[in-house]
Structure formats: structure tokens, C-alpha cells
Amino acid sequence: MAIDAKNLRVDYQADELLETDAPDQPFPLFDRWFKEAQDSDCPEPNAMIVATVNRDGHPAARVVLLKEVNDRGFVFYTNYDSRKGREIDAHPHVALVFNWLELQRQVRIEGRVERLDEETSTAYFQSRPKKSQIGAWASPQSDVIPDREFLEQRKEALEAEYRDVEVLPKPDNWGGYVVVPEMIEFWQGRSSRLHDRLAYLRPEGDAAGPWKRERLAP
């Protein structure tokens, strides 16, 4: 197989990102960009890449859905026994990427990860559609399974068991994380590959520390 992508290029001219338009804090800018992504043709603006590393420093990345942004940071939910869950336990720092191609924008986030409390995770789990609750129980996420039929049989057994129940209990190995950011970079595509990059940084481990804003060369 051979793919030649050397001549695939797009000249970005949709917008600009200047210091005069950027607030001193990153969250208001993220809020503005996220809402603009929602109002655009972005199919899933809350889709983000979550990158982790294992104990040996080997990286892995996957797309996960953002579920909330609060005063602490960026919230998502998953199976704690999945590969990402195990790697977060081993090395509780991750990188996130939001890629809004329709707006020629990207946001990168680096930070440490904390588990949400059980009450919060349970409340979210039980707010999900019943089929999603059953799916969380049915899938031993990241484990090797024999075939698709294995999942279908587990799903059917759970549907029968909880036929008359609308709200399932939350699995013990399922819950939420909050990524407490230490760096947030906003990238706006510009012409001639001279893109705008504004990064907000604060001292590592200081969730309440002041943000410092810097312009980075593209």
C-alpha cells in the first residue's frame, strides 16, 4: 500500500487570533470557541483526542467525548479498567486535543487527571440512555474478546435481566475524570502556514495559580 499526500494542502484564511481579542484567562476563550463550534458544521464539537502513556512511556491516543467543563477542568467518563484508565492510574497526566476543522481551529490541553467522586459519576451514569448503561455493563473495555457475538450475548442477557428497570446501578469500574489543565493552547489557522498560537500556562500542581499567556511561533 502507498499513499502520497505531499500535495494535499489547504490555505487557512477563516479567522485570526490576536492578543487584543484574547482574554487574560483561557476558559472564557474556550467557552467562546466551543460555542462557535457548536453553531458551525462541526458534527461532534465535544469530540477530543485523549493521549496517555503507560509506565514504560509508550503513548496511546483515542477519541473521547467531553461531557462538561467546570471550574476544575475538562470532564469525561470511561471504564476505569480500560487501557486509558489503567494508564491514567499509572501516570495521571494526559494531553487533550480538540480539532475543529470547519473553523480551522485546534485547542491543545495538558494537565493532570483526578477521578470524580462516586456520587457525581453515579448521577451521570444513571442520566444516560438505558442502552448506554447496558453497553457499559456489557463491554469489558480493552480486553480481548472472541467475537462480536460475545458482546451481543452479554447485551441480550442484560436486557433480559433489567427488562423492567429503567435505571441500572453504576459499575464499580466505571466513572469520571477531570483533567485539571496546566497548559491550554489555542491554534488558529492562517495563510502561508503562519498560524496564530496563543498558549496559557500556570505552575504545575497549582490549580488556582495565575495564568501566563504567551505567543508561540507556528
PDB file of C-alpha atoms in Angstrom:
ATOM      1  CA  MET A   1       0.000   0.000   0.000  1.00  0.00           C
ATOM      2  CA  ALA A   2       1.191   3.512  -0.805  1.00  0.00           C
ATOM      3  CA  ILE A   3      -0.396   6.880  -0.092  1.00  0.00           C
ATOM      4  CA  ASP A   4       1.078  10.071  -1.490  1.00  0.00           C
ATOM      5  CA  ALA A   5      -0.274  13.046   0.487  1.00  0.00           C
ATOM      6  CA  LYS A   6       2.528  15.517  -0.211  1.00  0.00           C
ATOM      7  CA  ASN A   7       0.319  17.774  -2.329  1.00  0.00           C
ATOM      8  CA  LEU A   8      -2.737  17.810  -0.065  1.00  0.00           C
ATOM      9  CA  ARG A   9      -2.832  21.367   1.239  1.00  0.00           C
ATOM     10  CA  VAL A  10      -5.389  23.886   2.466  1.00  0.00           C
ATOM     11  CA  ASP A  11      -4.641  27.599   2.744  1.00  0.00           C
ATOM     12  CA  TYR A  12      -6.296  28.671   6.004  1.00  0.00           C
ATOM     13  CA  GLN A  13      -7.948  32.080   5.864  1.00  0.00           C
ATOM     14  CA  ALA A  14     -11.047  31.762   8.065  1.00  0.00           C
ATOM     15  CA  ASP A  15     -10.008  33.924  11.024  1.00  0.00           C
ATOM     16  CA  GLU A  16      -7.193  35.273  13.191  1.00  0.00           C
ATOM     17  CA  LEU A  17      -6.262  35.093  16.870  1.00  0.00           C
ATOM     18  CA  LEU A  18      -4.643  38.239  18.234  1.00  0.00           C
ATOM     19  CA  GLU A  19      -3.800  39.211  21.784  1.00  0.00           C
ATOM     20  CA  THR A  20      -6.274  42.088  21.591  1.00  0.00           C
ATOM     21  CA  ASP A  21      -9.080  39.555  21.105  1.00  0.00           C
ATOM     22  CA  ALA A  22      -7.892  37.059  23.722  1.00  0.00           C
ATOM     23  CA  PRO A  23      -8.844  37.314  27.419  1.00  0.00           C
ATOM     24  CA  ASP A  24      -6.326  37.004  30.241  1.00  0.00           C
ATOM     25  CA  GLN A  25      -7.844  33.645  31.262  1.00  0.00           C
ATOM     26  CA  PRO A  26      -8.217  30.649  28.914  1.00  0.00           C
ATOM     27  CA  PHE A  27     -11.646  29.359  29.958  1.00  0.00           C
ATOM     28  CA  PRO A  28     -13.666  32.283  28.521  1.00  0.00           C
ATOM     29  CA  LEU A  29     -11.870  31.819  25.192  1.00  0.00           C
ATOM     30  CA  PHE A  30     -12.515  28.064  25.227  1.00  0.00           C
ATOM     31  CA  ASP A  31     -16.169  28.714  26.018  1.00  0.00           C
ATOM     32  CA  ARG A  32     -16.434  31.112  23.077  1.00  0.00           C
ATOM     33  CA  TRP A  33     -14.687  28.796  20.640  1.00  0.00           C
ATOM     34  CA  PHE A  34     -16.700  25.776  21.784  1.00  0.00           C
ATOM     35  CA  LYS A  35     -19.996  27.600  21.271  1.00  0.00           C
ATOM     36  CA  GLU A  36     -18.847  28.738  17.840  1.00  0.00           C
ATOM     37  CA  ALA A  37     -18.005  25.114  17.018  1.00  0.00           C
ATOM     38  CA  GLN A  38     -21.496  24.101  18.162  1.00  0.00           C
ATOM     39  CA  ASP A  39     -23.014  26.732  15.886  1.00  0.00           C
ATOM     40  CA  SER A  40     -20.896  25.649  12.912  1.00  0.00           C
ATOM     41  CA  ASP A  41     -20.986  22.462  10.865  1.00  0.00           C
ATOM     42  CA  CYS A  42     -18.735  20.562  13.304  1.00  0.00           C
ATOM     43  CA  PRO A  43     -20.531  17.195  13.699  1.00  0.00           C
ATOM     44  CA  GLU A  44     -19.347  16.497  17.270  1.00  0.00           C
ATOM     45  CA  PRO A  45     -17.683  19.584  18.746  1.00  0.00           C
ATOM     46  CA  ASN A  46     -17.168  17.784  22.072  1.00  0.00           C
ATOM     47  CA  ALA A  47     -15.058  15.040  20.466  1.00  0.00           C
ATOM     48  CA  MET A  48     -11.500  15.247  21.783  1.00  0.00           C
ATOM     49  CA  ILE A  49      -8.359  13.174  21.497  1.00  0.00           C
ATOM     50  CA  VAL A  50      -7.121  11.896  24.863  1.00  0.00           C
ATOM     51  CA  ALA A  51      -3.449  10.879  24.876  1.00  0.00           C
ATOM     52  CA  THR A  52      -1.961   8.808  27.702  1.00  0.00           C
ATOM     53  CA  VAL A  53       1.312   6.993  28.371  1.00  0.00           C
ATOM     54  CA  ASN A  54       1.979   3.728  30.171  1.00  0.00           C
ATOM     55  CA  ARG A  55       4.644   3.016  32.787  1.00  0.00           C
ATOM     56  CA  ASP A  56       7.225   2.458  30.044  1.00  0.00           C
ATOM     57  CA  GLY A  57       6.449   5.763  28.348  1.00  0.00           C
ATOM     58  CA  HIS A  58       4.632   4.210  25.388  1.00  0.00           C
ATOM     59  CA  PRO A  59       1.860   6.555  24.197  1.00  0.00           C
ATOM     60  CA  ALA A  60      -1.712   5.819  23.181  1.00  0.00           C
ATOM     61  CA  ALA A  61      -4.429   8.125  21.903  1.00  0.00           C
ATOM     62  CA  ARG A  62      -8.139   7.805  21.246  1.00  0.00           C
ATOM     63  CA  VAL A  63     -11.212   9.977  20.712  1.00  0.00           C
ATOM     64  CA  VAL A  64     -13.430  10.526  23.765  1.00  0.00           C
ATOM     65  CA  LEU A  65     -16.416  12.819  24.259  1.00  0.00           C
ATOM     66  CA  LEU A  66     -16.126  15.815  26.569  1.00  0.00           C
ATOM     67  CA  LYS A  67     -19.087  15.910  28.958  1.00  0.00           C
ATOM     68  CA  GLU A  68     -18.513  19.058  30.999  1.00  0.00           C
ATOM     69  CA  VAL A  69     -16.186  21.978  31.589  1.00  0.00           C
ATOM     70  CA  ASN A  70     -16.239  23.333  35.136  1.00  0.00           C
ATOM     71  CA  ASP A  71     -14.048  25.434  37.406  1.00  0.00           C
ATOM     72  CA  ARG A  72     -11.661  22.493  37.840  1.00  0.00           C
ATOM     73  CA  GLY A  73     -11.266  21.497  34.227  1.00  0.00           C
ATOM     74  CA  PHE A  74     -12.441  19.135  31.491  1.00  0.00           C
ATOM     75  CA  VAL A  75     -14.630  16.139  32.380  1.00  0.00           C
ATOM     76  CA  PHE A  76     -15.041  12.797  30.616  1.00  0.00           C
ATOM     77  CA  TYR A  77     -16.244   9.329  31.637  1.00  0.00           C
ATOM     78  CA  THR A  78     -14.897   5.871  30.910  1.00  0.00           C
ATOM     79  CA  ASN A  79     -14.253   2.358  32.153  1.00  0.00           C
ATOM     80  CA  TYR A  80     -11.503   2.531  34.789  1.00  0.00           C
ATOM     81  CA  ASP A  81     -10.235  -0.904  33.685  1.00  0.00           C
ATOM     82  CA  SER A  82      -9.810   0.200  30.059  1.00  0.00           C
ATOM     83  CA  ARG A  83      -6.345   0.880  28.685  1.00  0.00           C
ATOM     84  CA  LYS A  84      -6.761   4.612  29.204  1.00  0.00           C
ATOM     85  CA  GLY A  85      -7.958   4.042  32.770  1.00  0.00           C
ATOM     86  CA  ARG A  86      -5.001   1.821  33.617  1.00  0.00           C
ATOM     87  CA  GLU A  87      -2.551   4.255  32.055  1.00  0.00           C
ATOM     88  CA  ILE A  88      -4.067   7.212  33.904  1.00  0.00           C
ATOM     89  CA  ASP A  89      -3.677   5.262  37.160  1.00  0.00           C
ATOM     90  CA  ALA A  90      -0.017   4.655  36.312  1.00  0.00           C
ATOM     91  CA  HIS A  91       0.711   8.172  35.040  1.00  0.00           C
ATOM     92  CA  PRO A  92      -2.008  10.720  35.890  1.00  0.00           C
ATOM     93  CA  HIS A  93      -1.122  13.287  33.235  1.00  0.00           C
ATOM     94  CA  VAL A  94      -2.782  13.480  29.824  1.00  0.00           C
ATOM     95  CA  ALA A  95      -2.982  15.632  26.714  1.00  0.00           C
ATOM     96  CA  LEU A  96      -6.264  16.579  25.041  1.00  0.00           C
ATOM     97  CA  VAL A  97      -6.826  17.886  21.521  1.00  0.00           C
ATOM     98  CA  PHE A  98      -9.969  19.451  20.078  1.00  0.00           C
ATOM     99  CA  ASN A  99      -9.750  19.708  16.280  1.00  0.00           C
ATOM    100  CA  TRP A 100     -12.461  21.869  14.728  1.00  0.00           C
ATOM    101  CA  LEU A 101     -11.507  21.661  11.059  1.00  0.00           C
ATOM    102  CA  GLU A 102     -14.576  23.559   9.903  1.00  0.00           C
ATOM    103  CA  LEU A 103     -13.310  26.619  11.807  1.00  0.00           C
ATOM    104  CA  GLN A 104      -9.627  25.911  11.086  1.00  0.00           C
ATOM    105  CA  ARG A 105      -9.040  25.778  14.841  1.00  0.00           C
ATOM    106  CA  GLN A 106      -7.390  23.491  17.335  1.00  0.00           C
ATOM    107  CA  VAL A 107      -7.125  23.531  21.125  1.00  0.00           C
ATOM    108  CA  ARG A 108      -4.432  21.558  22.960  1.00  0.00           C
ATOM    109  CA  ILE A 109      -4.629  20.926  26.704  1.00  0.00           C
ATOM    110  CA  GLU A 110      -2.089  19.338  29.034  1.00  0.00           C
ATOM    111  CA  GLY A 111      -2.816  18.603  32.664  1.00  0.00           C
ATOM    112  CA  ARG A 112      -3.139  16.154  35.497  1.00  0.00           C
ATOM    113  CA  VAL A 113      -6.116  13.863  35.956  1.00  0.00           C
ATOM    114  CA  GLU A 114      -8.288  13.325  39.027  1.00  0.00           C
ATOM    115  CA  ARG A 115     -11.158  10.898  39.500  1.00  0.00           C
ATOM    116  CA  LEU A 116     -14.580  12.346  40.137  1.00  0.00           C
ATOM    117  CA  ASP A 117     -16.394  11.329  43.308  1.00  0.00           C
ATOM    118  CA  GLU A 118     -18.754   8.346  43.174  1.00  0.00           C
ATOM    119  CA  GLU A 119     -21.863  10.469  43.657  1.00  0.00           C
ATOM    120  CA  THR A 120     -21.090  12.581  40.589  1.00  0.00           C
ATOM    121  CA  SER A 121     -20.191   9.558  38.457  1.00  0.00           C
ATOM    122  CA  THR A 122     -23.334   7.688  39.511  1.00  0.00           C
ATOM    123  CA  ALA A 123     -25.572  10.663  38.791  1.00  0.00           C
ATOM    124  CA  TYR A 124     -24.163  10.985  35.278  1.00  0.00           C
ATOM    125  CA  PHE A 125     -24.237   7.234  34.584  1.00  0.00           C
ATOM    126  CA  GLN A 126     -27.891   6.986  35.549  1.00  0.00           C
ATOM    127  CA  SER A 127     -28.789  10.004  33.404  1.00  0.00           C
ATOM    128  CA  ARG A 128     -27.615   8.189  30.268  1.00  0.00           C
ATOM    129  CA  PRO A 129     -29.975   6.300  27.942  1.00  0.00           C
ATOM    130  CA  LYS A 130     -30.703   2.791  29.189  1.00  0.00           C
ATOM    131  CA  LYS A 131     -28.976   1.227  26.182  1.00  0.00           C
ATOM    132  CA  SER A 132     -25.788   3.143  27.058  1.00  0.00           C
ATOM    133  CA  GLN A 133     -25.982   1.913  30.650  1.00  0.00           C
ATOM    134  CA  ILE A 134     -26.340  -1.656  29.396  1.00  0.00           C
ATOM    135  CA  GLY A 135     -23.444  -1.135  26.999  1.00  0.00           C
ATOM    136  CA  ALA A 136     -21.177  -0.081  29.864  1.00  0.00           C
ATOM    137  CA  TRP A 137     -22.010  -3.293  31.719  1.00  0.00           C
ATOM    138  CA  ALA A 138     -21.725  -5.498  28.629  1.00  0.00           C
ATOM    139  CA  SER A 139     -18.291  -4.413  27.427  1.00  0.00           C
ATOM    140  CA  PRO A 140     -15.072  -5.423  29.225  1.00  0.00           C
ATOM    141  CA  GLN A 141     -13.422  -2.444  27.560  1.00  0.00           C
ATOM    142  CA  SER A 142      -9.966  -3.005  26.021  1.00  0.00           C
ATOM    143  CA  ASP A 143      -9.988  -6.746  26.834  1.00  0.00           C
ATOM    144  CA  VAL A 144      -9.541  -9.270  24.026  1.00  0.00           C
ATOM    145  CA  ILE A 145     -12.881 -10.927  23.201  1.00  0.00           C
ATOM    146  CA  PRO A 146     -13.586 -13.917  20.925  1.00  0.00           C
ATOM    147  CA  ASP A 147     -16.017 -12.253  18.520  1.00  0.00           C
ATOM    148  CA  ARG A 148     -18.884  -9.775  18.117  1.00  0.00           C
ATOM    149  CA  GLU A 149     -21.379 -12.416  19.231  1.00  0.00           C
ATOM    150  CA  PHE A 150     -19.772 -12.343  22.681  1.00  0.00           C
ATOM    151  CA  LEU A 151     -20.906  -8.721  23.121  1.00  0.00           C
ATOM    152  CA  GLU A 152     -24.348  -9.335  21.648  1.00  0.00           C
ATOM    153  CA  GLN A 153     -24.984 -12.223  24.032  1.00  0.00           C
ATOM    154  CA  ARG A 154     -23.924 -10.172  27.045  1.00  0.00           C
ATOM    155  CA  LYS A 155     -26.132  -7.296  25.912  1.00  0.00           C
ATOM    156  CA  GLU A 156     -29.144  -9.565  25.419  1.00  0.00           C
ATOM    157  CA  ALA A 157     -28.647 -11.154  28.843  1.00  0.00           C
ATOM    158  CA  LEU A 158     -28.518  -7.731  30.498  1.00  0.00           C
ATOM    159  CA  GLU A 159     -31.584  -6.542  28.589  1.00  0.00           C
ATOM    160  CA  ALA A 160     -33.475  -9.558  29.893  1.00  0.00           C
ATOM    161  CA  GLU A 161     -32.209  -9.091  33.448  1.00  0.00           C
ATOM    162  CA  TYR A 162     -33.158  -5.405  33.537  1.00  0.00           C
ATOM    163  CA  ARG A 163     -36.258  -5.603  31.340  1.00  0.00           C
ATOM    164  CA  ASP A 164     -38.437  -3.873  33.943  1.00  0.00           C
ATOM    165  CA  VAL A 165     -35.747  -1.485  35.205  1.00  0.00           C
ATOM    166  CA  GLU A 166     -35.023   1.890  33.615  1.00  0.00           C
ATOM    167  CA  VAL A 167     -32.061   2.928  35.770  1.00  0.00           C
ATOM    168  CA  LEU A 168     -29.222   0.464  36.257  1.00  0.00           C
ATOM    169  CA  PRO A 169     -26.652   0.556  39.056  1.00  0.00           C
ATOM    170  CA  LYS A 170     -23.304   2.030  38.051  1.00  0.00           C
ATOM    171  CA  PRO A 171     -20.490  -0.493  37.597  1.00  0.00           C
ATOM    172  CA  ASP A 172     -17.764  -0.107  40.220  1.00  0.00           C
ATOM    173  CA  ASN A 173     -15.141   0.160  37.474  1.00  0.00           C
ATOM    174  CA  TRP A 174     -16.868   2.990  35.591  1.00  0.00           C
ATOM    175  CA  GLY A 175     -16.755   6.702  36.319  1.00  0.00           C
ATOM    176  CA  GLY A 176     -15.485  10.142  35.528  1.00  0.00           C
ATOM    177  CA  TYR A 177     -12.229  12.041  35.368  1.00  0.00           C
ATOM    178  CA  VAL A 178     -11.479  15.735  35.400  1.00  0.00           C
ATOM    179  CA  VAL A 179      -8.398  16.988  33.570  1.00  0.00           C
ATOM    180  CA  VAL A 180      -7.035  19.920  35.585  1.00  0.00           C
ATOM    181  CA  PRO A 181      -5.194  21.975  32.955  1.00  0.00           C
ATOM    182  CA  GLU A 182      -1.655  23.264  33.336  1.00  0.00           C
ATOM    183  CA  MET A 183      -1.414  24.407  29.703  1.00  0.00           C
ATOM    184  CA  ILE A 184      -4.081  25.359  27.160  1.00  0.00           C
ATOM    185  CA  GLU A 185      -3.018  26.331  23.645  1.00  0.00           C
ATOM    186  CA  PHE A 186      -5.345  27.912  21.082  1.00  0.00           C
ATOM    187  CA  TRP A 187      -4.393  27.489  17.419  1.00  0.00           C
ATOM    188  CA  GLN A 188      -5.986  29.411  14.574  1.00  0.00           C
ATOM    189  CA  GLY A 189      -5.028  28.521  11.025  1.00  0.00           C
ATOM    190  CA  ARG A 190      -3.635  31.404   8.958  1.00  0.00           C
ATOM    191  CA  SER A 191      -2.388  31.858   5.418  1.00  0.00           C
ATOM    192  CA  SER A 192       1.163  30.824   4.373  1.00  0.00           C
ATOM    193  CA  ARG A 193       1.368  28.450   7.351  1.00  0.00           C
ATOM    194  CA  LEU A 194       1.958  31.450   9.646  1.00  0.00           C
ATOM    195  CA  HIS A 195      -0.692  30.280  12.079  1.00  0.00           C
ATOM    196  CA  ASP A 196      -1.671  32.012  15.330  1.00  0.00           C
ATOM    197  CA  ARG A 197      -0.798  30.151  18.539  1.00  0.00           C
ATOM    198  CA  LEU A 198      -1.597  31.528  21.984  1.00  0.00           C
ATOM    199  CA  ALA A 199      -0.702  29.380  24.999  1.00  0.00           C
ATOM    200  CA  TYR A 200      -1.874  29.832  28.581  1.00  0.00           C
ATOM    201  CA  LEU A 201       0.294  28.272  31.288  1.00  0.00           C
ATOM    202  CA  ARG A 202       0.230  28.076  35.060  1.00  0.00           C
ATOM    203  CA  PRO A 203       2.585  26.455  37.587  1.00  0.00           C
ATOM    204  CA  GLU A 204       2.420  22.653  37.640  1.00  0.00           C
ATOM    205  CA  GLY A 205       0.274  21.411  40.503  1.00  0.00           C
ATOM    206  CA  ASP A 206      -1.210  24.838  41.208  1.00  0.00           C
ATOM    207  CA  ALA A 207      -4.848  24.574  40.127  1.00  0.00           C
ATOM    208  CA  ALA A 208      -5.579  28.055  41.439  1.00  0.00           C
ATOM    209  CA  GLY A 209      -2.406  29.721  40.197  1.00  0.00           C
ATOM    210  CA  PRO A 210      -2.340  32.700  37.847  1.00  0.00           C
ATOM    211  CA  TRP A 211      -2.291  32.093  34.101  1.00  0.00           C
ATOM    212  CA  LYS A 212       0.535  33.370  31.919  1.00  0.00           C
ATOM    213  CA  ARG A 213      -0.211  33.963  28.235  1.00  0.00           C
ATOM    214  CA  GLU A 214       2.434  33.510  25.542  1.00  0.00           C
ATOM    215  CA  ARG A 215       2.520  33.626  21.755  1.00  0.00           C
ATOM    216  CA  LEU A 216       4.228  30.644  20.126  1.00  0.00           C
ATOM    217  CA  ALA A 217       5.799  30.524  16.690  1.00  0.00           C
ATOM    218  CA  PRO A 218       3.845  28.315  14.272  1.00  0.00           C
TER     219      PRO A 218
END
